[in-house]
CSV table of C-alpha atoms in Angstrom, one decimal:
chain,number,residue,atom,x,y,z
A,141,MET,CA,18.7,19.2,19.9
A,142,ARG,CA,19.3,22.5,21.6
A,143,ASP,CA,20.2,25.6,19.7
A,144,ARG,CA,23.6,25.6,21.4
A,145,GLU,CA,24.3,22.0,20.0
A,146,LEU,CA,23.0,23.1,16.6
A,147,LYS,CA,25.3,26.1,16.4
A,148,ARG,CA,28.2,23.8,17.3
A,149,LEU,CA,27.2,21.4,14.7
A,150,MET,CA,27.1,24.2,12.1
A,151,VAL,CA,30.7,25.2,13.0
A,152,LEU,CA,31.9,21.7,12.4
A,153,VAL,CA,30.1,21.5,9.1
A,154,ASP,CA,32.3,24.5,7.9
A,155,GLN,CA,35.3,22.3,8.5
A,156,LEU,CA,34.1,19.3,6.5
A,157,THR,CA,36.0,18.3,3.2
A,158,PHE,CA,34.0,18.0,0.1
A,159,HIS,CA,33.7,14.4,0.3
A,160,GLN,CA,32.4,14.6,4.0
A,161,ARG,CA,29.8,17.1,2.9
A,162,THR,CA,28.6,14.9,0.2
A,163,THR,CA,28.3,12.0,2.7
A,164,LEU,CA,26.5,14.2,5.1
A,165,ARG,CA,24.2,15.6,2.5
A,166,GLU,CA,23.2,12.0,1.4
A,167,ALA,CA,22.7,11.0,5.0
A,168,LEU,CA,20.3,13.9,5.5
A,169,PHE,CA,18.4,13.3,2.3
A,170,ARG,CA,17.9,9.6,3.4
A,171,GLN,CA,16.7,10.7,6.7
A,172,SER,CA,14.3,13.1,5.1
A,173,ALA,CA,13.0,10.7,2.6
A,174,LEU,CA,12.5,8.2,5.3
A,175,ALA,CA,10.4,10.6,7.4
A,176,GLU,CA,8.3,11.5,4.3
A,177,VAL,CA,7.7,7.8,3.6
A,178,THR,CA,6.9,7.0,7.2
A,179,ALA,CA,4.4,10.0,7.3
A,180,ALA,CA,2.7,8.7,4.2
A,181,ILE,CA,2.4,5.1,5.6
A,182,GLU,CA,1.1,6.2,9.1
A,183,GLY,CA,-1.4,8.6,7.3
A,184,ARG,CA,-3.2,5.9,5.7
A,185,GLY,CA,-5.8,5.7,8.6
A,186,GLY,CA,-4.2,5.4,12.0
A,187,GLU,CA,-6.3,3.7,14.5
A,188,ARG,CA,-9.1,3.4,12.0
A,189,LEU,CA,-7.1,0.8,10.0
A,190,PRO,CA,-9.1,-2.5,9.9
A,191,CYS,CA,-7.3,-5.7,11.2
A,192,PRO,CA,-5.7,-7.3,8.0
A,193,HIS,CA,-6.2,-10.7,9.6
A,194,CYS,CA,-10.0,-10.7,10.5
A,195,ALA,CA,-11.1,-7.3,9.1
A,196,SER,CA,-12.3,-6.2,12.5
A,197,GLY,CA,-12.4,-2.4,13.3
A,198,GLY,CA,-11.6,-2.9,17.0
A,199,VAL,CA,-7.9,-2.1,17.1
A,200,VAL,CA,-5.7,-0.4,19.6
A,201,ARG,CA,-2.1,1.1,19.6
A,202,HIS,CA,0.4,-1.4,20.6
A,203,GLY,CA,3.9,0.1,20.6
A,204,GLN,CA,6.3,0.7,17.8
A,205,ALA,CA,8.7,-1.5,15.7
A,206,ASP,CA,10.9,-0.4,12.7
A,207,GLY,CA,9.8,3.2,13.0
A,208,LEU,CA,6.1,2.3,12.5
A,209,GLN,CA,3.2,2.4,14.9
A,210,ARG,CA,1.9,-1.1,15.6
A,211,TYR,CA,-1.6,-2.1,16.5
A,212,ARG,CA,-3.5,-4.9,18.2
A,213,CYS,CA,-6.9,-6.4,17.3
A,214,ARG,CA,-9.1,-6.8,20.2
A,215,ASP,CA,-11.0,-9.7,18.5
A,216,CYS,CA,-8.3,-12.0,17.2
A,217,GLY,CA,-5.4,-10.7,19.3
A,218,LYS,CA,-3.0,-10.5,16.4
A,219,THR,CA,-0.7,-7.3,15.9
A,220,PHE,CA,0.0,-5.6,12.7
A,221,ASN,CA,1.3,-2.1,11.3
A,222,ALA,CA,-0.1,0.0,8.6
A,223,LEU,CA,1.8,-2.2,5.9
A,224,SER,CA,0.5,-5.5,7.1
A,225,GLY,CA,-1.7,-7.2,4.3
A,226,THR,CA,-0.1,-4.9,1.5
A,227,PRO,CA,2.5,-6.0,-1.0
A,228,MET,CA,5.0,-3.6,0.9
A,229,ALA,CA,4.9,-5.6,4.1
A,230,ARG,CA,8.4,-6.6,5.3
A,231,LEU,CA,10.1,-4.6,2.6
A,232,ARG,CA,13.3,-3.0,3.9
A,233,HIS,CA,15.2,0.3,3.3
A,234,LYS,CA,12.2,2.6,3.4
A,235,GLY,CA,14.6,5.6,3.0
A,236,LYS,CA,14.9,4.5,-0.6
A,237,TRP,CA,11.2,4.0,-1.4
A,238,LEU,CA,10.7,7.6,-2.7
A,239,ALA,CA,13.7,7.1,-5.1
A,240,GLN,CA,12.0,3.8,-6.2
A,241,ALA,CA,8.9,5.6,-6.8
A,242,GLN,CA,10.9,8.2,-8.9
A,243,VAL,CA,12.3,5.2,-10.9
A,244,LEU,CA,8.8,4.1,-11.8
A,245,SER,CA,7.7,7.5,-12.9
A,246,GLU,CA,10.8,7.7,-15.2
A,247,GLY,CA,10.1,4.0,-16.6
A,248,LEU,CA,13.7,3.0,-16.1
A,249,SER,CA,15.1,-0.5,-16.9
A,250,VAL,CA,16.1,-2.7,-14.1
A,251,LYS,CA,19.7,-2.1,-14.8
A,252,ALA,CA,19.4,1.8,-14.7
A,253,ALA,CA,17.1,1.4,-11.7
A,254,ALA,CA,19.7,-0.5,-9.7
A,255,GLN,CA,22.4,2.0,-10.6
A,256,GLN,CA,20.2,4.8,-9.5
A,257,LEU,CA,19.0,3.2,-6.3
A,258,GLN,CA,22.5,1.8,-5.6
A,259,VAL,CA,21.1,-1.8,-4.9
A,260,ALA,CA,21.5,-5.0,-6.6
A,261,ARG,CA,19.6,-5.7,-9.8
A,262,SER,CA,17.7,-8.6,-7.9
A,263,THR,CA,16.6,-6.1,-5.4
A,264,ALA,CA,15.6,-3.4,-8.0
A,265,PHE,CA,13.5,-6.1,-9.8
A,266,ARG,CA,11.8,-7.2,-6.6
A,267,TRP,CA,11.0,-3.7,-5.6
A,268,ARG,CA,9.5,-3.0,-9.0
A,269,HIS,CA,7.0,-5.9,-8.7
A,270,ARG,CA,6.2,-5.1,-5.0
A,271,PHE,CA,5.4,-1.5,-6.1
A,272,LEU,CA,3.4,-2.6,-9.1
A,273,ALA,CA,1.3,-5.3,-7.3
A,274,GLN,CA,-1.5,-2.9,-6.6
A,275,ALA,CA,-1.2,-0.9,-9.9
A,276,GLN,CA,-2.1,-3.9,-11.9
A,277,THR,CA,-5.4,-4.3,-10.1
A,278,ILE,CA,-6.7,-0.7,-10.6
A,279,LYS,CA,-8.9,-0.7,-13.8
A,280,THR,CA,-12.1,1.1,-14.7
A,281,GLN,CA,-14.8,-1.3,-13.6
A,282,THR,CA,-17.6,0.0,-15.6
A,283,LEU,CA,-17.4,1.7,-19.0
A,284,ARG,CA,-20.1,4.0,-20.2
A,285,GLY,CA,-21.2,6.0,-23.2
A,286,ILE,CA,-19.2,5.2,-26.3
A,287,ALA,CA,-16.6,2.4,-25.6
A,288,GLU,CA,-13.8,1.4,-28.0
A,289,ALA,CA,-12.5,-2.2,-27.9
A,290,ASP,CA,-9.6,-3.8,-29.7
A,291,GLU,CA,-6.8,-6.1,-29.3
A,292,THR,CA,-3.0,-5.7,-29.5
A,293,PHE,CA,-0.7,-8.6,-29.9
A,294,ILE,CA,2.5,-8.8,-27.8
A,295,LEU,CA,5.2,-11.3,-28.5
A,296,ARG,CA,5.1,-14.2,-26.0
A,297,SER,CA,8.3,-14.2,-23.9
A,298,HIS,CA,9.8,-16.6,-21.5
A,299,LYS,CA,12.5,-13.9,-20.6
A,300,GLY,CA,14.5,-15.1,-17.5
A,301,GLN,CA,13.4,-18.7,-17.7
A,302,HIS,CA,15.7,-21.6,-18.2
A,303,GLY,CA,15.3,-25.0,-19.8
A,304,LEU,CA,13.4,-23.8,-22.9
A,305,GLU,CA,12.8,-26.3,-25.7
A,306,ARG,CA,13.5,-23.5,-28.3
A,307,LYS,CA,16.5,-21.4,-28.7
A,308,ALA,CA,16.5,-18.3,-26.5
A,309,ARG,CA,15.7,-14.9,-28.4
A,310,ARG,CA,17.9,-12.0,-27.9
A,311,ARG,CA,16.7,-8.4,-27.0
A,312,GLY,CA,13.0,-9.5,-27.3
A,313,GLY,CA,13.2,-11.2,-30.6
A,314,LYS,CA,10.9,-11.7,-33.4
A,315,SER,CA,8.0,-14.2,-34.1
A,316,SER,CA,8.6,-17.3,-36.0
A,317,THR,CA,5.7,-16.5,-38.4
A,318,ARG,CA,4.3,-13.4,-40.0
A,319,GLY,CA,1.3,-11.7,-38.5
A,320,THR,CA,-0.4,-12.9,-35.3
A,321,SER,CA,0.1,-16.6,-34.0
A,322,ASP,CA,0.6,-18.6,-30.9
A,323,ASP,CA,3.9,-16.5,-30.6
A,324,HIS,CA,1.8,-13.6,-29.6
A,325,VAL,CA,-0.4,-12.8,-26.5
A,326,PRO,CA,-3.6,-11.1,-27.3
A,327,VAL,CA,-4.2,-8.0,-25.0
A,328,LEU,CA,-7.8,-6.6,-25.2
A,329,VAL,CA,-7.9,-2.8,-24.3
A,330,VAL,CA,-11.3,-1.2,-23.8
A,331,ARG,CA,-11.6,2.6,-23.3
A,332,ASP,CA,-14.4,5.0,-23.1
A,333,ARG,CA,-14.6,8.6,-24.3
A,334,SER,CA,-14.2,9.9,-20.9
A,335,GLY,CA,-10.7,8.2,-20.4
A,336,GLY,CA,-11.9,5.1,-18.5
A,337,CYS,CA,-9.6,2.2,-19.4
A,338,THR,CA,-9.3,-1.5,-18.7
A,339,ASP,CA,-7.5,-4.3,-20.3
A,340,CYS,CA,-6.9,-8.0,-19.8
A,341,LEU,CA,-4.9,-10.9,-21.4
A,342,LEU,CA,-6.8,-13.3,-23.6
A,343,GLY,CA,-5.9,-17.0,-24.2
A,344,ARG,CA,-7.4,-16.6,-27.8
A,345,SER,CA,-9.0,-13.8,-29.5
A,346,ASP,CA,-12.4,-15.7,-30.0
A,347,LYS,CA,-16.0,-15.0,-29.4
A,348,VAL,CA,-16.2,-16.9,-26.0
A,349,GLN,CA,-13.2,-15.0,-24.4
A,350,LEU,CA,-14.1,-11.7,-25.7
A,351,THR,CA,-17.6,-12.1,-24.4
A,352,ALA,CA,-16.3,-13.1,-21.0
A,353,ALA,CA,-13.8,-10.2,-20.9
A,354,LEU,CA,-16.3,-7.5,-22.1
A,355,THR,CA,-19.6,-8.5,-20.3
A,356,PRO,CA,-18.4,-7.3,-16.7
A,357,VAL,CA,-17.2,-3.9,-17.9
A,358,LEU,CA,-20.0,-2.7,-20.3
A,359,SER,CA,-23.1,-1.1,-18.9
A,360,PRO,CA,-26.2,-2.0,-20.7
A,361,ASP,CA,-26.5,1.3,-22.6
A,362,THR,CA,-22.9,1.3,-23.7
A,363,VAL,CA,-22.3,1.8,-27.5
A,364,LEU,CA,-19.3,-0.5,-28.6
A,365,CYS,CA,-17.1,0.5,-31.4
A,366,THR,CA,-14.6,-2.1,-32.8
A,367,ASP,CA,-12.9,-3.1,-36.1
A,368,GLY,CA,-14.5,-5.4,-38.4
A,369,SER,CA,-13.8,-8.6,-36.4
A,370,SER,CA,-16.4,-11.2,-36.5
A,371,ALA,CA,-15.6,-12.4,-33.1
A,372,MET,CA,-16.1,-8.8,-31.7
A,373,ALA,CA,-19.5,-8.7,-33.5
A,374,ALA,CA,-20.5,-12.0,-32.1
A,375,ALA,CA,-19.6,-11.0,-28.6
A,376,ALA,CA,-21.4,-7.8,-28.8
A,377,ARG,CA,-24.6,-9.6,-30.0
A,378,LEU,CA,-24.2,-12.0,-26.9
A,379,ILE,CA,-23.9,-9.2,-24.6
A,380,GLY,CA,-26.7,-7.2,-26.1
A,381,VAL,CA,-25.0,-3.9,-26.5
A,382,GLU,CA,-25.3,-1.6,-29.5
A,383,HIS,CA,-22.4,-2.2,-31.8
A,384,HIS,CA,-20.6,-0.4,-34.6
A,385,ALA,CA,-18.0,-2.0,-36.6
A,386,LEU,CA,-15.5,-0.1,-38.8
A,387,ASN,CA,-14.4,-1.7,-41.9
A,388,MET,CA,-10.7,-0.9,-41.4
A,389,THR,CA,-9.6,-3.1,-44.4
A,390,SER,CA,-11.6,-1.0,-46.8
A,391,GLY,CA,-10.2,2.3,-45.3
A,392,TYR,CA,-13.3,3.3,-43.3
A,393,ARG,CA,-11.6,4.5,-40.0
A,394,VAL,CA,-14.4,6.9,-38.9
A,395,GLU,CA,-18.2,7.0,-39.4
A,396,GLY,CA,-19.4,10.0,-37.7
A,397,PRO,CA,-18.9,9.5,-34.0
A,398,TRP,CA,-18.0,5.9,-34.4
A,399,HIS,CA,-14.3,5.1,-34.5
A,400,ILE,CA,-11.6,3.3,-32.4
A,401,GLN,CA,-8.8,5.9,-32.8
A,402,ASN,CA,-8.6,6.5,-28.9
A,403,VAL,CA,-7.9,2.8,-28.3
A,404,ASN,CA,-5.5,2.5,-31.1
A,405,ALA,CA,-3.6,5.6,-30.0
A,406,TYR,CA,-3.4,3.8,-26.6
A,407,HIS,CA,-1.9,0.7,-28.3
A,408,GLY,CA,0.6,3.0,-30.0
A,409,ARG,CA,1.7,4.6,-26.7
A,410,LEU,CA,1.8,1.3,-24.9
A,411,LYS,CA,4.1,-0.4,-27.4
A,412,ALA,CA,6.4,2.6,-27.7
A,413,TRP,CA,6.8,2.6,-24.0
A,414,MET,CA,7.4,-1.2,-23.6
A,415,HIS,CA,10.2,-1.0,-26.4
A,416,ARG,CA,12.7,0.2,-23.8
A,417,PHE,CA,12.6,-3.2,-21.8
A,418,ARG,CA,13.7,-5.2,-24.8
A,419,GLY,CA,11.0,-7.6,-24.3
A,420,VAL,CA,8.9,-8.4,-21.1
A,421,ALA,CA,8.3,-11.8,-19.8
A,422,THR,CA,4.7,-12.8,-20.4
A,423,LYS,CA,4.2,-13.9,-16.8
A,424,TYR,CA,4.9,-10.4,-15.6
A,425,LEU,CA,3.0,-8.7,-18.4
A,426,THR,CA,-0.1,-7.7,-16.3
A,427,SER,CA,2.3,-5.7,-14.0
A,428,TYR,CA,3.7,-3.8,-16.9
A,429,LEU,CA,0.1,-3.2,-18.3
A,430,GLY,CA,-0.9,-1.7,-14.9
A,431,TRP,CA,2.3,0.3,-14.7
A,432,PHE,CA,1.5,1.9,-18.1
A,433,ARG,CA,-2.2,2.5,-17.1
A,434,ALA,CA,-1.0,4.4,-14.1
A,435,LEU,CA,1.4,6.5,-16.2
A,436,ASP,CA,-1.2,7.1,-18.7
A,437,ARG,CA,-3.8,8.0,-16.0
A,438,PHE,CA,-1.2,10.5,-14.3
A,439,GLY,CA,-1.0,12.3,-17.7
A,440,SER,CA,1.7,13.8,-19.7
A,441,LYS,CA,3.4,15.6,-16.8
A,442,PRO,CA,6.0,13.7,-14.7
A,443,SER,CA,4.1,11.8,-12.0
A,444,ARG,CA,5.1,12.6,-8.4
A,445,PRO,CA,6.9,10.0,-6.4
A,446,SER,CA,4.4,10.2,-3.6
A,447,SER,CA,1.6,9.4,-6.0
A,448,TRP,CA,3.4,6.1,-6.7
A,449,LEU,CA,4.0,5.5,-2.9
A,450,ALA,CA,0.4,6.0,-2.3
A,451,LEU,CA,-0.5,3.5,-4.9
A,452,ALA,CA,2.0,0.9,-3.7
A,453,ILE,CA,0.8,1.0,-0.1
A,454,ARG,CA,-2.8,1.0,-0.9
A,455,THR,CA,-4.7,-1.7,1.2
A,456,PRO,CA,-6.1,-4.4,-1.0
A,457,CYS,CA,-9.8,-5.2,-0.4
A,458,HIS,CA,-10.4,-7.8,2.3
A,459,PRO,CA,-12.0,-11.0,1.0
């Protein structure tokens, strides 16, 4: 736009009503947000992006579509853009993606997110899980030094499903029995003293499943701290790592450097954060675990929307 046209536009702005200025401000914000999102997407690698179809590095520019640069693979001949092969592919309304990232940072419910984004609840729900698809895969691969492991139990939920044999629960509900039972899903959380964290869902909290979950993430020189669980002790013996068990029932919570207070504190933060959702469907639980891991990794300060956007458009590893 020329300077003369800009000056003419500024004169017209002075003549706008309050409602018209609000509409203009919202339009300018959307365009600014769209430009920021587009810059973040295109900044992921440019021409160095590998082909998402065959993983070849021989790609060339091939025009534009929907505001994004397209590329063509010289080997397989297929075209793609910077979002192809990611959970964000073909997701519309890029101008609202930063607002969606802010919603994740604030940990809003689907209803509150839909109101803030001015979209349908189904859209807010779909966007949430598209944005979290990558977050649930980002875990510490190898824990070192002193690692603490313990399970927490989350009520099994069929929220949103129809045709249940039992009566539906309201607002999360309660277990049919006291303590842990088949009504609960065991979630194993393992953390080391440097802040590394990983978790997984267990079918049962027994020796076999604990061994399978712990073996890939513990280095041979790791010192494992757990509660007095016999299944944990058996898993540690099978893995072959040094193990220190705390007799929690007898009141021994700390023995020198050996304790599980870090992992138990994480359990407390996780459950307090999840309480706002009034029950999480078990089939989506891994997404919520990844969501909280990211929040915990970002720290106590509010995470920037750009951080969530970068996490969402991260390219998965090619098989």
